[in-house]
mmCIF file of C-alpha atoms and ligand atoms in Angstrom:
data_model
loop_
_atom_site.group_PDB
_atom_site.id
_atom_site.type_symbol
_atom_site.label_atom_id
_atom_site.label_comp_id
_atom_site.label_asym_id
_atom_site.label_seq_id
_atom_site.Cartn_x
_atom_site.Cartn_y
_atom_site.Cartn_z
ATOM 1 C CA MET A 26 10.466 100.823 -29.989
ATOM 2 C CA ALA A 27 14.460 102.574 -29.474
ATOM 3 C CA ASP A 28 13.424 105.959 -30.175
ATOM 4 C CA GLY A 29 12.023 106.040 -27.136
ATOM 5 C CA ARG A 30 8.479 107.906 -27.795
ATOM 6 C CA SER A 31 6.779 104.103 -28.262
ATOM 7 C CA ASN A 32 3.807 102.862 -26.421
ATOM 8 C CA ILE A 33 4.084 99.188 -25.250
ATOM 9 C CA ALA A 34 1.730 96.752 -23.761
ATOM 10 C CA LEU A 35 3.179 94.174 -21.669
ATOM 11 C CA ILE A 36 0.477 91.626 -21.336
ATOM 12 C CA VAL A 37 0.917 89.617 -18.264
ATOM 13 C CA ALA A 38 -0.127 85.872 -18.869
ATOM 14 C CA ALA A 39 2.139 83.851 -17.055
ATOM 15 C CA GLY A 40 -0.113 81.834 -14.833
ATOM 16 C CA SER A 41 -0.617 78.263 -14.374
ATOM 17 C CA GLY A 42 -3.547 77.924 -11.917
ATOM 18 C CA SER A 43 -7.079 76.473 -12.780
ATOM 19 C CA ARG A 44 -9.075 77.956 -10.178
ATOM 20 C CA ALA A 45 -11.151 78.958 -13.185
ATOM 21 C CA GLY A 46 -11.767 74.981 -13.656
ATOM 22 C CA GLY A 47 -10.949 72.764 -16.237
ATOM 23 C CA ASP A 48 -7.647 71.802 -17.567
ATOM 24 C CA VAL A 49 -5.888 74.311 -18.613
ATOM 25 C CA PRO A 50 -4.513 77.639 -17.562
ATOM 26 C CA LYS A 51 -7.610 80.563 -18.085
ATOM 27 C CA GLN A 52 -5.620 82.580 -20.461
ATOM 28 C CA PHE A 53 -6.044 79.647 -23.179
ATOM 29 C CA ARG A 54 -9.382 79.058 -22.365
ATOM 30 C CA ARG A 55 -12.179 80.516 -24.569
ATOM 31 C CA ILE A 56 -14.357 83.415 -24.382
ATOM 32 C CA GLY A 57 -16.424 84.281 -27.315
ATOM 33 C CA GLY A 58 -14.183 81.453 -29.536
ATOM 34 C CA GLU A 59 -11.536 83.040 -28.664
ATOM 35 C CA ALA A 60 -8.745 82.624 -26.148
ATOM 36 C CA LEU A 61 -8.896 85.046 -23.475
ATOM 37 C CA LEU A 62 -5.238 86.189 -24.272
ATOM 38 C CA ALA A 63 -6.073 86.583 -28.132
ATOM 39 C CA HIS A 64 -9.017 89.169 -26.832
ATOM 40 C CA SER A 65 -5.966 91.230 -24.742
ATOM 41 C CA VAL A 66 -3.279 90.888 -27.966
ATOM 42 C CA ASP A 67 -6.691 92.312 -30.379
ATOM 43 C CA ALA A 68 -7.348 94.986 -28.477
ATOM 44 C CA PHE A 69 -3.996 96.360 -28.264
ATOM 45 C CA ALA A 70 -2.999 94.975 -31.782
ATOM 46 C CA GLY A 71 -5.980 97.141 -33.158
ATOM 47 C CA HIS A 72 -4.881 100.203 -31.286
ATOM 48 C CA PRO A 73 -3.159 103.151 -33.312
ATOM 49 C CA LYS A 74 -1.308 104.360 -30.492
ATOM 50 C CA ILE A 75 0.157 101.247 -29.486
ATOM 51 C CA ASP A 76 3.473 100.045 -31.088
ATOM 52 C CA GLY A 77 4.340 97.464 -30.284
ATOM 53 C CA ILE A 78 2.931 94.149 -27.317
ATOM 54 C CA VAL A 79 5.076 91.826 -25.444
ATOM 55 C CA LEU A 80 3.756 88.322 -23.631
ATOM 56 C CA VAL A 81 4.948 87.577 -20.297
ATOM 57 C CA ILE A 82 4.066 83.958 -20.039
ATOM 58 C CA GLY A 83 4.645 80.667 -17.758
ATOM 59 C CA GLU A 84 7.759 78.154 -18.250
ATOM 60 C CA GLY A 85 7.097 76.104 -21.089
ATOM 61 C CA GLN A 86 4.008 78.043 -22.389
ATOM 62 C CA GLU A 87 4.825 79.026 -25.886
ATOM 63 C CA ASP A 88 3.189 76.334 -28.076
ATOM 64 C CA ALA A 89 0.158 76.584 -26.030
ATOM 65 C CA VAL A 90 0.665 80.626 -26.621
ATOM 66 C CA ARG A 91 0.591 80.400 -30.322
ATOM 67 C CA ALA A 92 -1.940 77.944 -30.797
ATOM 68 C CA ALA A 93 -4.556 80.519 -29.019
ATOM 69 C CA LEU A 94 -3.146 83.250 -30.559
ATOM 70 C CA GLY A 95 -3.975 81.307 -33.964
ATOM 71 C CA ALA A 96 -3.005 83.375 -37.406
ATOM 72 C CA ARG A 97 -2.154 86.052 -35.302
ATOM 73 C CA PRO A 98 1.340 87.421 -35.531
ATOM 74 C CA CYS A 99 3.341 86.173 -32.225
ATOM 75 C CA PRO A 100 4.419 89.108 -29.987
ATOM 76 C CA PRO A 101 7.815 88.422 -28.407
ATOM 77 C CA LEU A 102 7.800 86.096 -25.188
ATOM 78 C CA VAL A 103 9.278 86.394 -21.985
ATOM 79 C CA THR A 104 9.229 83.945 -19.349
ATOM 80 C CA GLY A 105 7.763 85.128 -16.523
ATOM 81 C CA GLY A 106 8.769 84.343 -12.237
ATOM 82 C CA VAL A 107 6.915 82.810 -9.493
ATOM 83 C CA THR A 108 4.823 85.880 -8.486
ATOM 84 C CA ARG A 109 2.917 88.507 -10.573
ATOM 85 C CA ARG A 110 5.750 91.264 -9.847
ATOM 86 C CA ASP A 111 8.562 89.093 -11.008
ATOM 87 C CA SER A 112 7.150 88.702 -14.393
ATOM 88 C CA VAL A 113 6.454 92.207 -14.739
ATOM 89 C CA ARG A 114 9.306 92.483 -13.802
ATOM 90 C CA ALA A 115 10.884 90.301 -16.415
ATOM 91 C CA GLY A 116 9.033 91.805 -19.001
ATOM 92 C CA LEU A 117 10.214 95.300 -17.867
ATOM 93 C CA GLU A 118 13.835 94.331 -18.095
ATOM 94 C CA TYR A 119 12.996 92.900 -21.636
ATOM 95 C CA LEU A 120 11.978 96.303 -23.045
ATOM 96 C CA ALA A 121 14.626 98.484 -21.199
ATOM 97 C CA ALA A 122 17.041 95.655 -22.810
ATOM 98 C CA GLN A 123 15.585 96.656 -26.065
ATOM 99 C CA GLY A 124 15.812 100.260 -25.701
ATOM 100 C CA ALA A 125 13.337 101.936 -23.631
ATOM 101 C CA PRO A 126 9.828 102.922 -24.771
ATOM 102 C CA SER A 127 8.083 105.967 -23.488
ATOM 103 C CA ALA A 128 5.099 104.146 -22.126
ATOM 104 C CA VAL A 129 4.053 100.977 -21.136
ATOM 105 C CA LEU A 130 0.594 99.439 -20.132
ATOM 106 C CA ILE A 131 1.038 96.927 -18.295
ATOM 107 C CA HIS A 132 -2.344 94.322 -18.408
ATOM 108 C CA ASP A 133 -3.096 91.662 -17.364
ATOM 109 C CA ALA A 134 -4.556 88.656 -19.701
ATOM 110 C CA ALA A 135 -7.602 87.290 -17.076
ATOM 111 C CA ARG A 136 -9.038 90.725 -18.429
ATOM 112 C CA PRO A 137 -9.855 90.261 -21.812
ATOM 113 C CA PHE A 138 -11.793 93.183 -23.266
ATOM 114 C CA VAL A 139 -9.661 96.166 -23.206
ATOM 115 C CA SER A 140 -11.883 99.097 -25.153
ATOM 116 C CA SER A 141 -9.948 101.693 -27.564
ATOM 117 C CA HIS A 142 -11.627 104.394 -25.162
ATOM 118 C CA VAL A 143 -9.853 103.118 -22.063
ATOM 119 C CA ILE A 144 -6.234 102.669 -24.003
ATOM 120 C CA ASP A 145 -6.788 106.740 -25.309
ATOM 121 C CA GLY A 146 -7.998 107.493 -21.779
ATOM 122 C CA LEU A 147 -4.353 106.282 -19.857
ATOM 123 C CA LEU A 148 -2.571 107.962 -23.078
ATOM 124 C CA ALA A 149 -3.825 110.692 -22.315
ATOM 125 C CA ALA A 150 -3.488 110.875 -18.057
ATOM 126 C CA LEU A 151 0.074 109.983 -19.040
ATOM 127 C CA GLN A 152 0.831 113.676 -20.617
ATOM 128 C CA SER A 153 -0.052 114.835 -16.594
ATOM 129 C CA HIS A 154 1.003 112.043 -15.050
ATOM 130 C CA GLU A 155 3.728 109.229 -14.498
ATOM 131 C CA GLY A 156 0.795 106.563 -14.000
ATOM 132 C CA ALA A 157 -2.682 106.262 -14.562
ATOM 133 C CA PHE A 158 -5.005 103.064 -14.062
ATOM 134 C CA PRO A 159 -8.559 102.170 -14.788
ATOM 135 C CA ALA A 160 -10.840 101.885 -11.434
ATOM 136 C CA LEU A 161 -14.667 101.386 -10.985
ATOM 137 C CA PRO A 162 -16.428 102.633 -7.600
ATOM 138 C CA VAL A 163 -18.190 99.644 -5.869
ATOM 139 C CA ALA A 164 -21.476 99.935 -6.404
ATOM 140 C CA ASP A 165 -23.995 102.149 -3.714
ATOM 141 C CA THR A 166 -20.537 103.453 -2.427
ATOM 142 C CA LEU A 167 -19.668 107.455 -2.979
ATOM 143 C CA VAL A 168 -15.961 107.595 -4.150
ATOM 144 C CA ARG A 169 -14.162 110.612 -4.377
ATOM 145 C CA PHE A 170 -11.429 110.747 -7.211
ATOM 146 C CA GLU A 171 -8.634 113.316 -7.041
ATOM 147 C CA ALA A 172 -6.962 114.694 -9.455
ATOM 148 C CA VAL A 173 -3.895 112.935 -8.038
ATOM 149 C CA MET A 174 -3.736 109.806 -6.690
ATOM 150 C CA GLY A 175 -3.554 110.631 -2.733
ATOM 151 C CA ASP A 176 -3.038 108.036 -0.034
ATOM 152 C CA THR A 177 -3.595 104.448 -0.860
ATOM 153 C CA VAL A 178 -7.465 103.034 -0.263
ATOM 154 C CA PRO A 179 -8.129 99.606 0.626
ATOM 155 C CA ARG A 180 -9.589 97.989 -2.306
ATOM 156 C CA ASP A 181 -12.208 96.188 -0.928
ATOM 157 C CA HIS A 182 -13.754 99.342 0.593
ATOM 158 C CA LEU A 183 -14.004 101.742 -1.487
ATOM 159 C CA TYR A 184 -13.275 100.760 -5.672
ATOM 160 C CA ARG A 185 -11.954 98.065 -7.691
ATOM 161 C CA VAL A 186 -8.596 98.238 -9.293
ATOM 162 C CA GLN A 187 -8.536 97.370 -12.796
ATOM 163 C CA THR A 188 -5.801 96.966 -15.814
ATOM 164 C CA PRO A 189 -4.292 97.766 -18.151
ATOM 165 C CA GLN A 190 -1.913 100.500 -15.999
ATOM 166 C CA ALA A 191 -0.114 102.615 -17.618
ATOM 167 C CA PHE A 192 3.420 104.542 -16.586
ATOM 168 C CA HIS A 193 6.635 106.182 -18.013
ATOM 169 C CA PHE A 194 8.370 103.444 -18.660
ATOM 170 C CA GLU A 195 11.256 104.670 -16.677
ATOM 171 C CA ALA A 196 9.135 105.391 -13.652
ATOM 172 C CA VAL A 197 8.096 102.173 -13.450
ATOM 173 C CA LEU A 198 11.397 100.403 -14.018
ATOM 174 C CA ALA A 199 12.739 102.416 -11.579
ATOM 175 C CA ALA A 200 9.717 101.051 -9.126
ATOM 176 C CA HIS A 201 10.339 97.833 -9.873
ATOM 177 C CA ARG A 202 14.422 97.898 -9.604
ATOM 178 C CA SER A 203 14.068 99.342 -6.249
ATOM 179 C CA TRP A 204 11.283 98.017 -4.610
ATOM 180 C CA PRO A 205 12.357 95.707 -1.504
ATOM 181 C CA GLU A 206 11.716 91.871 -1.945
ATOM 182 C CA ALA A 207 10.016 91.526 1.175
ATOM 183 C CA ARG A 208 7.921 94.299 0.489
ATOM 184 C CA ASP A 209 4.042 93.447 -0.803
ATOM 185 C CA ALA A 210 2.753 95.554 -3.108
ATOM 186 C CA THR A 211 -0.751 95.099 -4.760
ATOM 187 C CA ASP A 212 -0.130 96.471 -7.560
ATOM 188 C CA ASP A 213 2.219 98.891 -10.055
ATOM 189 C CA ALA A 214 0.856 101.580 -9.769
ATOM 190 C CA GLN A 215 0.877 101.452 -5.837
ATOM 191 C CA MET A 216 5.190 101.043 -6.577
ATOM 192 C CA VAL A 217 4.894 103.801 -8.597
ATOM 193 C CA ARG A 218 3.418 105.936 -6.389
ATOM 194 C CA ASP A 219 5.038 104.976 -3.193
ATOM 195 C CA THR A 220 8.641 105.640 -5.253
ATOM 196 C CA GLY A 221 7.240 109.353 -5.455
ATOM 197 C CA HIS A 222 5.419 109.492 -8.616
ATOM 198 C CA SER A 223 1.819 111.336 -9.649
ATOM 199 C CA VAL A 224 -0.357 108.476 -10.501
ATOM 200 C CA THR A 225 -3.923 109.134 -11.605
ATOM 201 C CA ILE A 226 -7.453 107.400 -12.288
ATOM 202 C CA ILE A 227 -9.335 106.846 -15.017
ATOM 203 C CA PRO A 228 -12.853 105.423 -15.395
ATOM 204 C CA GLY A 229 -13.130 102.096 -15.360
ATOM 205 C CA ASP A 230 -15.035 99.695 -17.621
ATOM 206 C CA ILE A 231 -17.718 96.756 -16.639
ATOM 207 C CA MET A 232 -15.777 94.993 -19.516
ATOM 208 C CA LEU A 233 -12.845 94.423 -17.868
ATOM 209 C CA GLU A 234 -14.151 93.009 -15.422
ATOM 210 C CA LYS A 235 -11.220 90.073 -14.057
ATOM 211 C CA ILE A 236 -12.199 86.395 -14.822
ATOM 212 C CA THR A 237 -11.253 84.568 -12.067
ATOM 213 C CA HIS A 238 -13.817 81.712 -11.658
ATOM 214 C CA PRO A 239 -15.662 79.451 -13.454
ATOM 215 C CA GLU A 240 -18.787 81.441 -13.175
ATOM 216 C CA ASP A 241 -16.881 84.606 -14.324
ATOM 217 C CA PHE A 242 -16.523 82.547 -17.860
ATOM 218 C CA ARG A 243 -20.249 82.093 -17.979
ATOM 219 C CA ARG A 244 -20.955 86.585 -17.181
ATOM 220 C CA ALA A 245 -18.494 87.141 -19.754
ATOM 221 C CA GLU A 246 -19.779 84.875 -21.914
ATOM 222 C CA ALA A 247 -23.317 86.589 -21.614
ATOM 223 C CA LEU A 248 -22.026 89.861 -21.763
ATOM 224 C CA LEU A 249 -20.015 89.512 -24.463
ATOM 225 C CA ALA A 250 -23.577 88.554 -26.439
ATOM 226 C CA SER A 251 -24.760 91.211 -25.212
ATOM 227 C CA GLN A 252 -23.316 93.508 -26.627
ATOM 228 C CA PRO A 253 -24.690 95.288 -29.866
ATOM 229 C CA MET A 254 -22.517 94.664 -32.433
ATOM 230 C CA ILE A 255 -22.616 97.679 -35.517
ATOM 231 C CA SER A 256 -22.682 95.876 -38.691
ATOM 232 C CA ARG A 257 -20.647 97.820 -41.555
ATOM 233 C CA THR A 258 -20.511 97.309 -45.343
ATOM 234 C CA GLY A 259 -17.627 98.031 -47.660
ATOM 235 C CA MET A 260 -17.196 97.897 -51.441
ATOM 236 C CA GLY A 261 -14.529 97.280 -53.751
ATOM 237 C CA PHE A 262 -13.378 97.433 -57.142
ATOM 238 C CA ASP A 263 -10.205 96.339 -59.507
ATOM 239 C CA VAL A 264 -9.328 95.780 -63.123
ATOM 240 C CA HIS A 265 -6.388 94.538 -64.739
ATOM 241 C CA ARG A 266 -4.836 93.818 -67.912
ATOM 242 C CA LEU A 267 -4.603 90.832 -69.447
ATOM 243 C CA VAL A 268 -1.268 89.637 -71.075
ATOM 244 C CA ALA A 269 0.116 86.831 -73.036
ATOM 245 C CA GLY A 270 2.159 85.027 -71.013
ATOM 246 C CA GLU A 271 1.175 85.453 -67.373
ATOM 247 C CA GLU A 272 -0.055 83.372 -64.995
ATOM 248 C CA LEU A 273 -4.117 83.685 -63.919
ATOM 249 C CA TRP A 274 -4.243 84.433 -60.599
ATOM 250 C CA LEU A 275 -8.195 84.167 -59.364
ATOM 251 C CA CYS A 276 -9.164 84.289 -56.163
ATOM 252 C CA GLY A 277 -5.823 82.701 -55.088
ATOM 253 C CA VAL A 278 -6.954 79.987 -57.775
ATOM 254 C CA LEU A 279 -4.059 79.626 -60.675
ATOM 255 C CA VAL A 280 -6.392 79.162 -63.435
ATOM 256 C CA PRO A 281 -5.434 77.441 -66.479
ATOM 257 C CA HIS A 282 -5.539 79.860 -69.541
ATOM 258 C CA SER A 283 -4.106 81.743 -72.771
ATOM 259 C CA HIS A 284 -3.360 85.011 -70.721
ATOM 260 C CA GLY A 285 -2.777 86.145 -67.294
ATOM 261 C CA LEU A 286 -3.034 89.079 -65.748
ATOM 262 C CA SER A 287 -0.588 91.567 -65.052
ATOM 263 C CA GLY A 288 -0.103 94.094 -62.377
ATOM 264 C CA HIS A 289 2.739 94.460 -59.228
ATOM 265 C CA SER A 290 1.592 91.640 -57.248
ATOM 266 C CA ASP A 291 0.001 88.259 -58.898
ATOM 267 C CA ALA A 292 -2.682 90.731 -60.054
ATOM 268 C CA ASP A 293 -5.114 88.455 -58.429
ATOM 269 C CA VAL A 294 -8.282 91.680 -59.279
ATOM 270 C CA ALA A 295 -10.562 88.985 -57.467
ATOM 271 C CA ILE A 296 -8.784 89.082 -54.202
ATOM 272 C CA HIS A 297 -7.742 93.411 -54.566
ATOM 273 C CA ALA A 298 -11.401 93.786 -54.757
ATOM 274 C CA LEU A 299 -12.194 91.973 -52.045
ATOM 275 C CA VAL A 300 -9.583 93.460 -49.705
ATOM 276 C CA ASP A 301 -10.967 96.825 -50.585
ATOM 277 C CA ALA A 302 -14.484 95.666 -49.741
ATOM 278 C CA ILE A 303 -12.982 95.071 -46.094
ATOM 279 C CA LEU A 304 -10.849 97.283 -45.829
ATOM 280 C CA GLY A 305 -13.966 99.822 -46.702
ATOM 281 C CA ALA A 306 -16.014 98.427 -43.801
ATOM 282 C CA LEU A 307 -13.614 98.910 -41.693
ATOM 283 C CA ALA A 308 -12.891 102.472 -43.149
ATOM 284 C CA GLU A 309 -8.462 101.850 -42.925
ATOM 285 C CA GLY A 310 -8.000 102.871 -46.389
ATOM 286 C CA ASP A 311 -7.439 100.725 -49.387
ATOM 287 C CA ILE A 312 -5.170 98.130 -50.338
ATOM 288 C CA GLY A 313 -2.826 100.305 -52.479
ATOM 289 C CA SER A 314 -2.587 102.328 -49.157
ATOM 290 C CA HIS A 315 -1.435 99.330 -47.154
ATOM 291 C CA PHE A 316 0.838 97.670 -50.339
ATOM 292 C CA PRO A 317 2.008 100.629 -52.108
ATOM 293 C CA PRO A 318 2.863 99.007 -56.000
ATOM 294 C CA SER A 319 5.641 101.834 -55.582
ATOM 295 C CA ASP A 320 7.309 99.603 -53.010
ATOM 296 C CA PRO A 321 9.340 96.954 -54.587
ATOM 297 C CA GLN A 322 8.909 94.085 -51.720
ATOM 298 C CA TRP A 323 5.205 93.770 -53.150
ATOM 299 C CA ARG A 324 6.539 92.872 -56.279
ATOM 300 C CA GLY A 325 4.954 89.557 -57.794
ATOM 301 C CA ALA A 326 3.283 89.044 -54.115
ATOM 302 C CA ARG A 327 0.730 86.848 -53.687
ATOM 303 C CA SER A 328 -1.976 88.200 -53.210
ATOM 304 C CA ASP A 329 -3.638 85.543 -50.490
ATOM 305 C CA ARG A 330 -0.972 87.708 -47.789
ATOM 306 C CA PHE A 331 -3.084 90.842 -48.999
ATOM 307 C CA LEU A 332 -6.004 89.110 -47.877
ATOM 308 C CA ALA A 333 -4.836 87.310 -44.679
ATOM 309 C CA PHE A 334 -3.698 91.236 -43.889
ATOM 310 C CA ALA A 335 -7.033 92.779 -44.095
ATOM 311 C CA VAL A 336 -9.110 89.811 -42.491
ATOM 312 C CA GLU A 337 -6.505 90.731 -39.433
ATOM 313 C CA ARG A 338 -7.474 94.191 -39.188
ATOM 314 C CA VAL A 339 -11.049 93.061 -38.207
ATOM 315 C CA ARG A 340 -9.981 90.412 -35.583
ATOM 316 C CA ALA A 341 -7.783 93.396 -34.387
ATOM 317 C CA ARG A 342 -10.694 95.983 -34.153
ATOM 318 C CA GLY A 343 -12.751 92.596 -32.471
ATOM 319 C CA GLY A 344 -14.625 92.330 -35.177
ATOM 320 C CA LEU A 345 -16.080 89.550 -37.746
ATOM 321 C CA ILE A 346 -17.124 88.971 -41.073
ATOM 322 C CA ASP A 347 -20.432 88.252 -41.177
ATOM 323 C CA GLN A 348 -20.174 87.308 -45.597
ATOM 324 C CA VAL A 349 -17.955 88.292 -48.383
ATOM 325 C CA ASP A 350 -19.720 88.269 -52.010
ATOM 326 C CA LEU A 351 -17.582 88.861 -55.372
ATOM 327 C CA THR A 352 -18.285 89.194 -58.655
ATOM 328 C CA ILE A 353 -15.594 88.933 -61.359
ATOM 329 C CA ILE A 354 -16.303 89.966 -65.137
ATOM 330 C CA CYS A 355 -14.762 88.427 -67.902
ATOM 331 C CA GLU A 356 -15.665 87.066 -70.991
ATOM 332 C CA ALA A 357 -12.827 83.956 -70.651
ATOM 333 C CA PRO A 358 -12.185 82.148 -69.060
ATOM 334 C CA LYS A 359 -15.469 80.533 -67.945
ATOM 335 C CA ILE A 360 -14.983 80.752 -63.994
ATOM 336 C CA GLY A 361 -18.180 77.974 -63.170
ATOM 337 C CA PRO A 362 -16.178 75.102 -63.121
ATOM 338 C CA HIS A 363 -13.454 76.940 -60.616
ATOM 339 C CA ARG A 364 -15.651 78.368 -58.596
ATOM 340 C CA ASP A 365 -15.609 75.793 -55.949
ATOM 341 C CA ALA A 366 -11.953 76.002 -55.531
ATOM 342 C CA MET A 367 -12.293 79.586 -55.089
ATOM 343 C CA ARG A 368 -14.747 79.677 -52.770
ATOM 344 C CA ALA A 369 -12.691 77.065 -50.808
ATOM 345 C CA ARG A 370 -9.902 78.998 -51.007
ATOM 346 C CA LEU A 371 -11.134 82.001 -50.253
ATOM 347 C CA ALA A 372 -12.876 80.717 -46.703
ATOM 348 C CA ALA A 373 -9.681 79.145 -46.119
ATOM 349 C CA ILE A 374 -7.281 82.466 -45.765
ATOM 350 C CA MET A 375 -10.471 84.064 -44.269
ATOM 351 C CA GLU A 376 -10.169 81.358 -41.903
ATOM 352 C CA LEU A 377 -14.794 81.861 -42.721
ATOM 353 C CA PRO A 378 -17.144 78.739 -43.278
ATOM 354 C CA LEU A 379 -17.627 78.053 -46.516
ATOM 355 C CA ASP A 380 -21.143 79.537 -47.098
ATOM 356 C CA GLN A 381 -20.527 83.289 -46.193
ATOM 357 C CA VAL A 382 -17.996 83.438 -49.185
ATOM 358 C CA SER A 383 -19.700 83.988 -52.342
ATOM 359 C CA VAL A 384 -18.008 83.906 -55.881
ATOM 360 C CA LYS A 385 -20.401 84.658 -58.789
ATOM 361 C CA ALA A 386 -18.836 85.714 -62.472
ATOM 362 C CA THR A 387 -20.203 87.297 -65.955
ATOM 363 C CA THR A 388 -19.958 88.808 -69.198
ATOM 364 C CA THR A 389 -20.187 91.762 -70.129
ATOM 365 C CA GLU A 390 -22.290 90.758 -73.225
ATOM 366 C CA ARG A 391 -18.708 91.293 -75.319
ATOM 367 C CA LEU A 392 -19.225 95.308 -74.509
ATOM 368 C CA GLY A 393 -16.044 97.377 -72.699
ATOM 369 C CA LEU A 394 -12.553 96.333 -71.613
ATOM 370 C CA ALA A 395 -13.977 92.756 -70.813
ATOM 371 C CA GLY A 396 -15.781 92.416 -73.417
ATOM 372 C CA ARG A 397 -13.028 92.881 -75.616
ATOM 373 C CA LYS A 398 -10.972 90.702 -73.809
ATOM 374 C CA GLU A 399 -8.519 93.341 -72.960
ATOM 375 C CA GLY A 400 -9.020 92.542 -69.003
ATOM 376 C CA ILE A 401 -10.419 91.222 -66.133
ATOM 377 C CA ALA A 402 -12.685 93.269 -63.396
ATOM 378 C CA ALA A 403 -14.371 92.167 -60.032
ATOM 379 C CA GLN A 404 -16.389 94.226 -57.646
ATOM 380 C CA ALA A 405 -17.079 92.774 -54.217
ATOM 381 C CA VAL A 406 -18.906 93.222 -51.517
ATOM 382 C CA ALA A 407 -18.242 92.747 -47.040
ATOM 383 C CA THR A 408 -20.457 92.839 -44.814
ATOM 384 C CA LEU A 409 -19.234 92.477 -40.943
ATOM 385 C CA ARG A 410 -19.311 93.603 -37.494
ATOM 386 C CA LEU A 411 -17.529 95.641 -34.847
ATOM 387 C CA PRO A 412 -17.865 96.396 -31.516
ATOM 388 C CA PRO A 413 -19.158 99.998 -30.970
ATOM 389 C CA ALA A 414 -16.321 100.469 -28.392
ATOM 390 C CA ASN A 415 -14.016 99.989 -31.117
ATOM 391 C CA VAL A 416 -16.452 102.044 -34.305
ATOM 392 C CA ALA A 417 -14.049 105.222 -33.820
HETATM 393 MG MG1 MG B 14 -5.561 95.352 -57.999
#
């Protein structure tokens, strides 16, 4: 972030209120099986032009945030203030102290569904403006959007302002630092615009509606369910050489055998094929492009971390894995006695139900490299679904 050319998402999730019903703050309540906060984190983490995320949270909410994020890496946490403005200021000052990024996208966790198109639009708008935000016209009202934001328009009259709001970092930091304590500000865009910068509007998104009341959760669940997901399939294939004196790791399980597989990592040929299948479905390269064998940090690495990484990439794109199917091709050892343990281990790494994880095995009738016991091969297929907004 210190190179001054990075884009950071600042997600404000400091609320402690429960207007949305229930006894937990709404950013920790779930829609589509994931906490509100987790949806926003996934959206930004999955965008190639977002270089980092900082979360502004309420005092003492660290454990709740980690629980809401599950297996995801936890971004830096900054404790917010009494008001939203205090919370944003705390996040901006944290970023300034870390080495200012070039741009910051300030987002409310109460708007869980940020599409990659909105992020793209905001970053493009920052090429010619100091600030940009998405807005939706109020139904049945004609609204003229100017290339540059003009006078502030009362929100309840003409159009609805959404987040994320994107700014040149120095402009929004200066606006917050100079803004009089007693003066009201409806949002960061107003502050930046009123301190003399140009702020523009990009088209908003119905999926960005704010979640406030209990009925909003029901509406968002229905909206999410109505989004047609796009099915994607990927395949993977791998071979490793069998040698005496190595451990034999297959599907994350240590299998007793006279020989093991050699390779740079633990050489778990089955997991490698599976990782390539998942990355293939995402069209995000292959295992070697993410974990190059030339990089000494992967020497002897357990392959379960490669698989966890691939699954995290699916989540970051807002997707879900429907099913994986794996075939191990070898003459020995016999896979049958280990099949249940292998499925259970893969399901645990991927956080999938057991019935979505298939492990099969075959020999090659003593033909070829597997038949001569020179190596073990594996092939895999992964089927997953991605939201249309994130199929790029
Ligand atoms: Mg391999």
